[in-house]
PDB file of C-alpha atoms and ligand atoms in Angstrom:
ATOM      1  CA  UNK A   1      -2.096  -3.981  38.869  1.00 49.00           C
ATOM      2  CA  UNK A   2      -3.354  -4.016  35.324  1.00 47.00           C
ATOM      3  CA  UNK A   3      -4.644  -6.869  32.987  1.00 47.00           C
ATOM      4  CA  UNK A   4      -2.094  -7.318  30.202  1.00 47.00           C
ATOM      5  CA  UNK A   5      -2.546  -9.025  26.894  1.00 46.00           C
ATOM      6  CA  UNK A   6       0.524 -10.364  25.254  1.00 47.00           C
ATOM      7  CA  UNK A   7       0.856  -9.832  21.439  1.00 55.00           C
ATOM      8  CA  UNK A   8       3.549 -12.097  20.269  1.00 73.00           C
ATOM      9  CA  UNK A   9       6.260 -10.956  22.534  1.00 82.00           C
ATOM     10  CA  UNK A  10       7.382 -12.605  25.735  1.00 91.00           C
ATOM     11  CA  UNK A  11       4.762 -12.629  28.506  1.00 97.00           C
ATOM     12  CA  UNK A  12       5.036  -9.572  30.671  1.00 98.00           C
ATOM     13  CA  UNK A  13       4.587 -11.565  33.917  1.00 98.00           C
ATOM     14  CA  UNK A  14       5.136 -15.209  34.714  1.00 98.00           C
ATOM     15  CA  UNK A  15       4.295 -16.560  38.037  1.00 98.00           C
ATOM     16  CA  UNK A  16       5.558 -19.985  39.225  1.00 99.00           C
ATOM     17  CA  UNK A  17       4.581 -22.515  41.923  1.00 98.00           C
ATOM     18  CA  UNK A  18       7.740 -24.488  42.393  1.00 98.00           C
ATOM     19  CA  UNK A  19       6.345 -27.736  43.505  1.00 98.00           C
ATOM     20  CA  UNK A  20       7.801 -31.267  43.768  1.00 98.00           C
ATOM     21  CA  UNK A  21      11.027 -30.863  45.648  1.00 98.00           C
ATOM     22  CA  UNK A  22      10.272 -33.457  48.328  1.00 98.00           C
ATOM     23  CA  UNK A  23       9.074 -35.955  45.782  1.00 98.00           C
ATOM     24  CA  UNK A  24      12.081 -35.362  43.661  1.00 98.00           C
ATOM     25  CA  UNK A  25      14.258 -36.317  46.484  1.00 98.00           C
ATOM     26  CA  UNK A  26      12.136 -39.167  47.651  1.00 98.00           C
ATOM     27  CA  UNK A  27      12.428 -40.814  44.241  1.00 98.00           C
ATOM     28  CA  UNK A  28      16.129 -40.796  44.681  1.00 98.00           C
ATOM     29  CA  UNK A  29      16.122 -42.007  48.202  1.00 98.00           C
ATOM     30  CA  UNK A  30      17.392 -38.655  49.344  1.00 98.00           C
ATOM     31  CA  UNK A  31      16.274 -36.255  52.212  1.00 98.00           C
ATOM     32  CA  UNK A  32      13.711 -33.591  51.291  1.00 98.00           C
ATOM     33  CA  UNK A  33      16.463 -31.092  51.962  1.00 98.00           C
ATOM     34  CA  UNK A  34      18.264 -32.449  48.857  1.00 98.00           C
ATOM     35  CA  UNK A  35      15.313 -31.635  46.802  1.00 98.00           C
ATOM     36  CA  UNK A  36      15.092 -28.100  47.987  1.00 98.00           C
ATOM     37  CA  UNK A  37      18.788 -27.543  47.451  1.00 98.00           C
ATOM     38  CA  UNK A  38      18.307 -28.743  43.795  1.00 98.00           C
ATOM     39  CA  UNK A  39      15.265 -26.489  43.754  1.00 98.00           C
ATOM     40  CA  UNK A  40      17.488 -23.448  44.353  1.00 98.00           C
ATOM     41  CA  UNK A  41      19.572 -24.482  41.267  1.00 98.00           C
ATOM     42  CA  UNK A  42      16.404 -24.736  39.227  1.00 98.00           C
ATOM     43  CA  UNK A  43      15.407 -21.291  40.544  1.00 98.00           C
ATOM     44  CA  UNK A  44      18.781 -19.812  39.333  1.00 98.00           C
ATOM     45  CA  UNK A  45      18.411 -21.464  35.877  1.00 98.00           C
ATOM     46  CA  UNK A  46      14.842 -19.968  35.613  1.00 98.00           C
ATOM     47  CA  UNK A  47      15.858 -16.498  36.628  1.00 98.00           C
ATOM     48  CA  UNK A  48      18.554 -16.573  33.971  1.00 98.00           C
ATOM     49  CA  UNK A  49      16.277 -18.028  31.255  1.00 98.00           C
ATOM     50  CA  UNK A  50      13.453 -15.542  32.153  1.00 98.00           C
ATOM     51  CA  UNK A  51      15.975 -12.666  31.865  1.00 97.00           C
ATOM     52  CA  UNK A  52      17.254 -14.056  28.506  1.00 97.00           C
ATOM     53  CA  UNK A  53      13.773 -14.316  27.145  1.00 97.00           C
ATOM     54  CA  UNK A  54      12.933 -10.727  28.034  1.00 97.00           C
ATOM     55  CA  UNK A  55      10.141 -11.643  30.531  1.00 98.00           C
ATOM     56  CA  UNK A  56       9.312  -8.501  32.460  1.00 98.00           C
ATOM     57  CA  UNK A  57       8.339  -9.930  35.912  1.00 98.00           C
ATOM     58  CA  UNK A  58       9.017 -13.338  37.388  1.00 98.00           C
ATOM     59  CA  UNK A  59       7.205 -14.156  40.660  1.00 98.00           C
ATOM     60  CA  UNK A  60       8.127 -17.286  42.533  1.00 98.00           C
ATOM     61  CA  UNK A  61       6.340 -18.824  45.464  1.00 98.00           C
ATOM     62  CA  UNK A  62       9.245 -19.490  47.763  1.00 98.00           C
ATOM     63  CA  UNK A  63       7.323 -19.959  51.145  1.00 98.00           C
ATOM     64  CA  UNK A  64       3.531 -19.709  51.868  1.00 97.00           C
ATOM     65  CA  UNK A  65       1.811 -18.646  55.091  1.00 97.00           C
ATOM     66  CA  UNK A  66       0.784 -22.274  55.395  1.00 97.00           C
ATOM     67  CA  UNK A  67       4.409 -23.593  54.984  1.00 97.00           C
ATOM     68  CA  UNK A  68       5.074 -22.778  58.598  1.00 97.00           C
ATOM     69  CA  UNK A  69       3.084 -25.924  59.572  1.00 97.00           C
ATOM     70  CA  UNK A  70       5.909 -28.083  58.192  1.00 97.00           C
ATOM     71  CA  UNK A  71       8.258 -29.782  60.627  1.00 97.00           C
ATOM     72  CA  UNK A  72      10.494 -27.149  62.294  1.00 98.00           C
ATOM     73  CA  UNK A  73      13.691 -28.691  60.791  1.00 98.00           C
ATOM     74  CA  UNK A  74      12.364 -28.314  57.180  1.00 98.00           C
ATOM     75  CA  UNK A  75      11.165 -24.718  57.957  1.00 98.00           C
ATOM     76  CA  UNK A  76      14.606 -23.828  59.190  1.00 98.00           C
ATOM     77  CA  UNK A  77      16.290 -25.322  56.190  1.00 98.00           C
ATOM     78  CA  UNK A  78      14.051 -23.483  53.732  1.00 98.00           C
ATOM     79  CA  UNK A  79      14.698 -20.170  55.532  1.00 97.00           C
ATOM     80  CA  UNK A  80      18.402 -20.733  55.578  1.00 97.00           C
ATOM     81  CA  UNK A  81      18.369 -21.468  51.774  1.00 98.00           C
ATOM     82  CA  UNK A  82      16.497 -18.368  51.055  1.00 98.00           C
ATOM     83  CA  UNK A  83      19.038 -16.351  53.225  1.00 97.00           C
ATOM     84  CA  UNK A  84      21.874 -17.966  51.555  1.00 98.00           C
ATOM     85  CA  UNK A  85      20.468 -17.401  48.002  1.00 98.00           C
ATOM     86  CA  UNK A  86      19.965 -13.725  48.586  1.00 98.00           C
ATOM     87  CA  UNK A  87      23.420 -13.322  50.161  1.00 97.00           C
ATOM     88  CA  UNK A  88      25.298 -15.151  47.510  1.00 97.00           C
ATOM     89  CA  UNK A  89      23.235 -14.220  44.430  1.00 98.00           C
ATOM     90  CA  UNK A  90      22.300 -10.561  45.084  1.00 98.00           C
ATOM     91  CA  UNK A  91      25.514  -9.107  43.607  1.00 97.00           C
ATOM     92  CA  UNK A  92      25.379 -11.238  40.370  1.00 97.00           C
ATOM     93  CA  UNK A  93      21.686 -10.304  40.060  1.00 98.00           C
ATOM     94  CA  UNK A  94      22.427  -6.605  40.571  1.00 98.00           C
ATOM     95  CA  UNK A  95      25.077  -6.878  37.899  1.00 98.00           C
ATOM     96  CA  UNK A  96      22.493  -8.384  35.559  1.00 97.00           C
ATOM     97  CA  UNK A  97      20.197  -5.497  36.118  1.00 98.00           C
ATOM     98  CA  UNK A  98      17.649  -7.541  37.954  1.00 98.00           C
ATOM     99  CA  UNK A  99      15.358  -5.914  40.505  1.00 98.00           C
ATOM    100  CA  UNK A 100      14.469  -7.975  43.553  1.00 98.00           C
ATOM    101  CA  UNK A 101      11.224  -7.406  45.211  1.00 98.00           C
ATOM    102  CA  UNK A 102       9.783  -9.440  48.132  1.00 98.00           C
ATOM    103  CA  UNK A 103       6.040  -9.765  48.668  1.00 98.00           C
ATOM    104  CA  UNK A 104       4.121 -11.276  51.628  1.00 98.00           C
ATOM    105  CA  UNK A 105       3.574 -10.499  55.290  1.00 98.00           C
ATOM    106  CA  UNK A 106       6.854  -9.188  56.833  1.00 96.00           C
ATOM    107  CA  UNK A 107       5.246  -8.609  60.253  1.00 94.00           C
ATOM    108  CA  UNK A 108       6.556 -11.059  62.682  1.00 85.00           C
ATOM    109  CA  UNK A 109       9.559 -12.029  60.532  1.00 95.00           C
ATOM    110  CA  UNK A 110      12.986 -12.041  62.347  1.00 95.00           C
ATOM    111  CA  UNK A 111      14.498  -8.639  61.950  1.00 97.00           C
ATOM    112  CA  UNK A 112      17.675  -9.973  60.247  1.00 96.00           C
ATOM    113  CA  UNK A 113      15.616 -11.516  57.517  1.00 97.00           C
ATOM    114  CA  UNK A 114      13.630  -8.254  57.019  1.00 98.00           C
ATOM    115  CA  UNK A 115      16.900  -6.458  56.822  1.00 98.00           C
ATOM    116  CA  UNK A 116      18.228  -8.812  54.065  1.00 98.00           C
ATOM    117  CA  UNK A 117      14.998  -8.248  52.062  1.00 98.00           C
ATOM    118  CA  UNK A 118      15.201  -4.404  52.440  1.00 98.00           C
ATOM    119  CA  UNK A 119      18.852  -4.395  51.605  1.00 98.00           C
ATOM    120  CA  UNK A 120      18.374  -6.459  48.471  1.00 98.00           C
ATOM    121  CA  UNK A 121      15.458  -4.361  47.458  1.00 98.00           C
ATOM    122  CA  UNK A 122      17.353  -1.070  48.094  1.00 98.00           C
ATOM    123  CA  UNK A 123      20.418  -2.208  46.202  1.00 98.00           C
ATOM    124  CA  UNK A 124      18.551  -3.304  43.061  1.00 98.00           C
ATOM    125  CA  UNK A 125      15.657  -0.671  43.107  1.00 98.00           C
ATOM    126  CA  UNK A 126      16.845   1.257  40.095  1.00 98.00           C
ATOM    127  CA  UNK A 127      17.502  -1.837  37.904  1.00 98.00           C
ATOM    128  CA  UNK A 128      15.411  -2.128  34.720  1.00 98.00           C
ATOM    129  CA  UNK A 129      15.716  -5.673  33.456  1.00 97.00           C
ATOM    130  CA  UNK A 130      13.825  -8.519  35.003  1.00 98.00           C
ATOM    131  CA  UNK A 131      11.758  -7.894  38.140  1.00 98.00           C
ATOM    132  CA  UNK A 132      12.380 -10.900  40.283  1.00 98.00           C
ATOM    133  CA  UNK A 133       9.474 -11.095  42.906  1.00 98.00           C
ATOM    134  CA  UNK A 134       9.990 -13.472  45.735  1.00 98.00           C
ATOM    135  CA  UNK A 135       6.840 -14.448  47.549  1.00 98.00           C
ATOM    136  CA  UNK A 136       7.765 -15.183  51.193  1.00 98.00           C
ATOM    137  CA  UNK A 137       5.468 -15.834  53.908  1.00 98.00           C
ATOM    138  CA  UNK A 138       2.876 -15.097  51.266  1.00 98.00           C
ATOM    139  CA  UNK A 139      -0.871 -16.007  51.150  1.00 98.00           C
ATOM    140  CA  UNK A 140      -3.323 -14.580  48.612  1.00 98.00           C
ATOM    141  CA  UNK A 141      -6.212 -14.396  51.178  1.00 98.00           C
ATOM    142  CA  UNK A 142      -4.014 -12.783  53.770  1.00 98.00           C
ATOM    143  CA  UNK A 143      -2.778 -10.215  51.181  1.00 98.00           C
ATOM    144  CA  UNK A 144      -6.306  -9.233  50.189  1.00 98.00           C
ATOM    145  CA  UNK A 145      -7.217  -9.117  53.911  1.00 98.00           C
ATOM    146  CA  UNK A 146      -4.260  -6.615  54.557  1.00 98.00           C
ATOM    147  CA  UNK A 147      -5.487  -4.418  51.618  1.00 98.00           C
ATOM    148  CA  UNK A 148      -9.029  -4.399  52.845  1.00 98.00           C
ATOM    149  CA  UNK A 149      -7.911  -3.409  56.301  1.00 98.00           C
ATOM    150  CA  UNK A 150      -5.619  -0.623  54.876  1.00 98.00           C
ATOM    151  CA  UNK A 151      -8.622   0.647  52.827  1.00 98.00           C
ATOM    152  CA  UNK A 152     -11.038   0.388  55.788  1.00 98.00           C
ATOM    153  CA  UNK A 153      -8.605   2.480  57.847  1.00 98.00           C
ATOM    154  CA  UNK A 154      -8.645   5.188  55.247  1.00 98.00           C
ATOM    155  CA  UNK A 155     -12.472   5.121  55.050  1.00 98.00           C
ATOM    156  CA  UNK A 156     -12.580   5.328  59.001  1.00 98.00           C
ATOM    157  CA  UNK A 157     -10.217   8.277  58.964  1.00 98.00           C
ATOM    158  CA  UNK A 158     -12.430  10.002  56.196  1.00 98.00           C
ATOM    159  CA  UNK A 159      -9.666   9.939  53.608  1.00 97.00           C
ATOM    160  CA  UNK A 160     -11.716   8.178  51.045  1.00 97.00           C
ATOM    161  CA  UNK A 161     -15.309   7.148  50.616  1.00 98.00           C
ATOM    162  CA  UNK A 162     -16.472   3.506  50.182  1.00 97.00           C
ATOM    163  CA  UNK A 163     -17.720   4.322  46.709  1.00 96.00           C
ATOM    164  CA  UNK A 164     -14.280   5.381  45.739  1.00 95.00           C
ATOM    165  CA  UNK A 165     -12.892   1.885  45.923  1.00 97.00           C
ATOM    166  CA  UNK A 166     -13.087   0.322  42.546  1.00 97.00           C
ATOM    167  CA  UNK A 167     -11.184  -2.977  41.717  1.00 97.00           C
ATOM    168  CA  UNK A 168      -8.095  -1.072  40.518  1.00 97.00           C
ATOM    169  CA  UNK A 169      -7.790   0.634  43.890  1.00 98.00           C
ATOM    170  CA  UNK A 170      -7.901  -2.682  45.664  1.00 98.00           C
ATOM    171  CA  UNK A 171      -5.329  -4.024  43.136  1.00 98.00           C
ATOM    172  CA  UNK A 172      -2.983  -1.120  44.048  1.00 98.00           C
ATOM    173  CA  UNK A 173      -3.170  -1.902  47.669  1.00 98.00           C
ATOM    174  CA  UNK A 174      -1.982  -5.437  47.203  1.00 98.00           C
ATOM    175  CA  UNK A 175       1.712  -6.224  47.628  1.00 98.00           C
ATOM    176  CA  UNK A 176       1.896  -6.401  43.875  1.00 98.00           C
ATOM    177  CA  UNK A 177       0.535  -2.886  43.388  1.00 98.00           C
ATOM    178  CA  UNK A 178       2.069  -1.339  40.292  1.00 96.00           C
ATOM    179  CA  UNK A 179       3.029  -4.646  38.638  1.00 98.00           C
ATOM    180  CA  UNK A 180       1.147  -6.083  35.682  1.00 98.00           C
ATOM    181  CA  UNK A 181      -1.011  -9.188  36.410  1.00 98.00           C
ATOM    182  CA  UNK A 182       0.435 -12.499  35.569  1.00 98.00           C
ATOM    183  CA  UNK A 183      -0.085 -13.544  32.019  1.00 98.00           C
ATOM    184  CA  UNK A 184       1.004 -17.143  32.709  1.00 98.00           C
ATOM    185  CA  UNK A 185       1.156 -19.269  35.884  1.00 98.00           C
ATOM    186  CA  UNK A 186       3.260 -22.451  35.809  1.00 98.00           C
ATOM    187  CA  UNK A 187       2.887 -25.021  38.508  1.00 98.00           C
ATOM    188  CA  UNK A 188       5.227 -28.000  38.552  1.00 98.00           C
ATOM    189  CA  UNK A 189       4.717 -31.255  40.418  1.00 98.00           C
ATOM    190  CA  UNK A 190       1.458 -32.409  38.899  1.00 98.00           C
ATOM    191  CA  UNK A 191      -0.971 -30.787  41.253  1.00 98.00           C
ATOM    192  CA  UNK A 192      -3.564 -28.565  39.598  1.00 98.00           C
ATOM    193  CA  UNK A 193      -4.487 -25.893  42.120  1.00 98.00           C
ATOM    194  CA  UNK A 194      -3.507 -22.247  43.240  1.00 98.00           C
ATOM    195  CA  UNK A 195      -2.789 -22.996  46.770  1.00 98.00           C
ATOM    196  CA  UNK A 196      -3.590 -19.366  47.995  1.00 98.00           C
ATOM    197  CA  UNK A 197      -1.096 -17.954  45.406  1.00 98.00           C
ATOM    198  CA  UNK A 198      -1.963 -14.602  43.745  1.00 98.00           C
ATOM    199  CA  UNK A 199      -5.761 -15.126  44.041  1.00 98.00           C
ATOM    200  CA  UNK A 200      -6.825 -11.531  42.957  1.00 98.00           C
ATOM    201  CA  UNK A 201      -4.062 -11.176  40.326  1.00 98.00           C
ATOM    202  CA  UNK A 202      -4.860 -14.434  38.438  1.00 98.00           C
ATOM    203  CA  UNK A 203      -8.364 -13.536  37.378  1.00 97.00           C
ATOM    204  CA  UNK A 204      -7.352 -13.755  33.691  1.00 96.00           C
ATOM    205  CA  UNK A 205      -4.093 -15.680  33.957  1.00 97.00           C
ATOM    206  CA  UNK A 206      -3.372 -18.632  31.656  1.00 97.00           C
ATOM    207  CA  UNK A 207      -2.387 -21.860  33.726  1.00 98.00           C
ATOM    208  CA  UNK A 208       0.183 -24.419  32.671  1.00 98.00           C
ATOM    209  CA  UNK A 209       0.436 -27.366  34.963  1.00 98.00           C
ATOM    210  CA  UNK A 210       3.495 -29.604  34.485  1.00 98.00           C
ATOM    211  CA  UNK A 211       4.049 -33.154  35.785  1.00 98.00           C
ATOM    212  CA  UNK A 212       7.765 -32.493  36.229  1.00 98.00           C
ATOM    213  CA  UNK A 213       9.159 -31.818  39.660  1.00 98.00           C
ATOM    214  CA  UNK A 214      10.626 -28.456  40.343  1.00 98.00           C
ATOM    215  CA  UNK A 215      14.403 -29.434  40.518  1.00 98.00           C
ATOM    216  CA  UNK A 216      14.054 -30.635  37.041  1.00 98.00           C
ATOM    217  CA  UNK A 217      12.738 -27.326  35.695  1.00 98.00           C
ATOM    218  CA  UNK A 218      14.969 -25.526  33.163  1.00 98.00           C
ATOM    219  CA  UNK A 219      15.046 -23.105  30.189  1.00 98.00           C
ATOM    220  CA  UNK A 220      13.552 -25.663  27.839  1.00 98.00           C
ATOM    221  CA  UNK A 221      10.537 -26.193  30.107  1.00 98.00           C
ATOM    222  CA  UNK A 222      10.032 -22.504  30.498  1.00 98.00           C
ATOM    223  CA  UNK A 223      10.094 -22.003  26.743  1.00 98.00           C
ATOM    224  CA  UNK A 224       7.662 -24.738  26.164  1.00 98.00           C
ATOM    225  CA  UNK A 225       5.374 -23.376  28.698  1.00 98.00           C
ATOM    226  CA  UNK A 226       5.493 -19.964  27.143  1.00 98.00           C
ATOM    227  CA  UNK A 227       4.839 -21.514  23.696  1.00 96.00           C
ATOM    228  CA  UNK A 228       1.762 -23.194  25.083  1.00 96.00           C
ATOM    229  CA  UNK A 229       0.701 -19.874  26.580  1.00 96.00           C
ATOM    230  CA  UNK A 230       1.090 -18.197  23.019  1.00 94.00           C
ATOM    231  CA  UNK A 231      -1.287 -20.744  21.582  1.00 92.00           C
ATOM    232  CA  UNK A 232      -4.041 -19.746  24.027  1.00 93.00           C
ATOM    233  CA  UNK A 233      -6.838 -17.456  22.832  1.00 82.00           C
ATOM    234  CA  UNK A 234      -7.074 -14.871  25.478  1.00 85.00           C
ATOM    235  CA  UNK A 235     -10.440 -13.201  25.583  1.00 80.00           C
ATOM    236  CA  UNK A 236     -10.654 -11.477  28.980  1.00 83.00           C
ATOM    237  CA  UNK A 237     -14.453 -12.122  28.952  1.00 83.00           C
ATOM    238  CA  UNK A 238     -14.913 -10.581  25.501  1.00 85.00           C
ATOM    239  CA  UNK A 239     -14.670 -12.065  21.964  1.00 81.00           C
ATOM    240  CA  UNK A 240     -11.562 -12.271  19.715  1.00 72.00           C
ATOM    241  CA  UNK A 241     -11.444 -12.921  15.933  1.00 63.00           C
ATOM    242  CA  UNK A 242     -11.724 -16.575  16.444  1.00 64.00           C
ATOM    243  CA  UNK A 243     -14.812 -16.400  18.454  1.00 62.00           C
ATOM    244  CA  UNK A 244     -16.667 -13.318  16.945  1.00 59.00           C
TER     245      UNK A 244
HETATM  246  C1  LIG B 301       7.599 -27.291  47.032  1.00 64.35           C
HETATM  247  O1  LIG B 301       8.193 -28.556  47.174  1.00 64.35           O
HETATM  248  C2  LIG B 301       8.540 -26.215  47.333  1.00 64.35           C
HETATM  249  C3  LIG B 301       8.651 -25.304  48.462  1.00 64.35           C
HETATM  250  C4  LIG B 301       7.762 -25.492  49.622  1.00 64.35           C
HETATM  251  C5  LIG B 301       9.458 -24.254  48.435  1.00 64.35           C
HETATM  252  C6  LIG B 301      10.058 -23.836  47.323  1.00 64.35           C
HETATM  253  C7  LIG B 301      11.550 -23.678  47.646  1.00 64.35           C
HETATM  254  C8  LIG B 301      12.673 -23.736  46.813  1.00 64.35           C
HETATM  255  C9  LIG B 301      12.614 -23.842  45.348  1.00 64.35           C
HETATM  256  C10 LIG B 301      14.012 -23.470  47.457  1.00 64.35           C
HETATM  257  C11 LIG B 301      14.181 -22.433  48.296  1.00 64.35           C
HETATM  258  C12 LIG B 301      13.750 -21.107  47.744  1.00 64.35           C
HETATM  259  C13 LIG B 301      14.499 -20.040  47.539  1.00 64.35           C
HETATM  260  C14 LIG B 301      13.803 -18.706  47.128  1.00 64.35           C
HETATM  261  C15 LIG B 301      15.913 -19.858  47.713  1.00 64.35           C
HETATM  262  P1  LIG B 301       7.571 -29.490  48.269  1.00 64.35           P
HETATM  263  O2  LIG B 301       8.501 -29.522  49.408  1.00 64.35           O
HETATM  264  O3  LIG B 301       6.149 -29.061  48.568  1.00 64.35           O
HETATM  265  O4  LIG B 301       7.613 -30.876  47.384  1.00 64.35           O
HETATM  266  P2  LIG B 301       6.587 -32.153  47.615  1.00 64.35           P
HETATM  267  O5  LIG B 301       5.288 -31.569  47.077  1.00 64.35           O
HETATM  268  O6  LIG B 301       7.092 -33.098  46.546  1.00 64.35           O
HETATM  269  O7  LIG B 301       6.598 -32.448  49.017  1.00 64.35           O
END
C-alpha cells in the first residue's frame, strides 16, 4: 500500500464507516433491521456515485470483528443482507466494470459465505473501473496481527531477515496490500472515532465526520465530503507552499 496525494482529480481511495442505521430507524419508530435495509440502499447509491465520480477504490465497513457481540438476530439479519446484496447485485456490478474485493478474516466463516465472496471476486477480477472493497469480519488490529504472524513465520523459516521488514513490506502483508492508502475517510452517524478500521492505512488519511445517519447518505453528501477533502492542505509530515 502506498501513500497517495490527490492533485485536483477525484480521491484515489475513499473509505467509509457506515454508521447510524439503528438510530435512523429508532427516530422513525421502526426496528433496527429497517435501518440496515435502508443502509443497503444508501450503499448502492454510494457505489454508483463513486463510480460516476471516478473514485478508484471504495472501502466499506460492512461488519467488524466486534459486531459479532450484537444480539444473534441482528447478526443473522446483517449477514443475510450482505449475502442478498452480493447475490442480487454482482451481475450489475460486473456489467459496470466494478471489481469486488473482500477484506477481513475469513477463517471460521461459514463455507457458503466464503464461497460467495470467492465467486464474486473471481467473476470481477479483471474489471478495471471502481474497486469495491467490502470489509467483513474486519478489524484493523486483527489484520495487523495476521500480517505480523505471516512475517514472523517467514523469519522463522529463514526466508527473510528481521532487518528486511520495512513499513512497505508490512503494508503489503495486510489485506489491502497493493491498494493505495485511503485519501479520505468518511464516518456518518456523528461519532468521531476509527473503531478499529484501517488503522495502519489511515496514517495520513483526511477524515470527514458527518452528523447524518448512513441511510440518508447519497451522491450529494459524497460530493460535499470530497469537496471538503480537496480544501485540505495535505502535508504528509512535510511542508507545502502554504506552510513553507
Ligand atoms: C452501523 O449502524 C452499521 C453497521 C453495523 C453495518 C453496516 C451495514 C449496512 C450498511 C447494511 C448491510 C451491508 C452490506 C454490505 C449489504 P448501527 O447499527 O451501528 O447504527 P447505530 O449506531 O445507530 O445503532
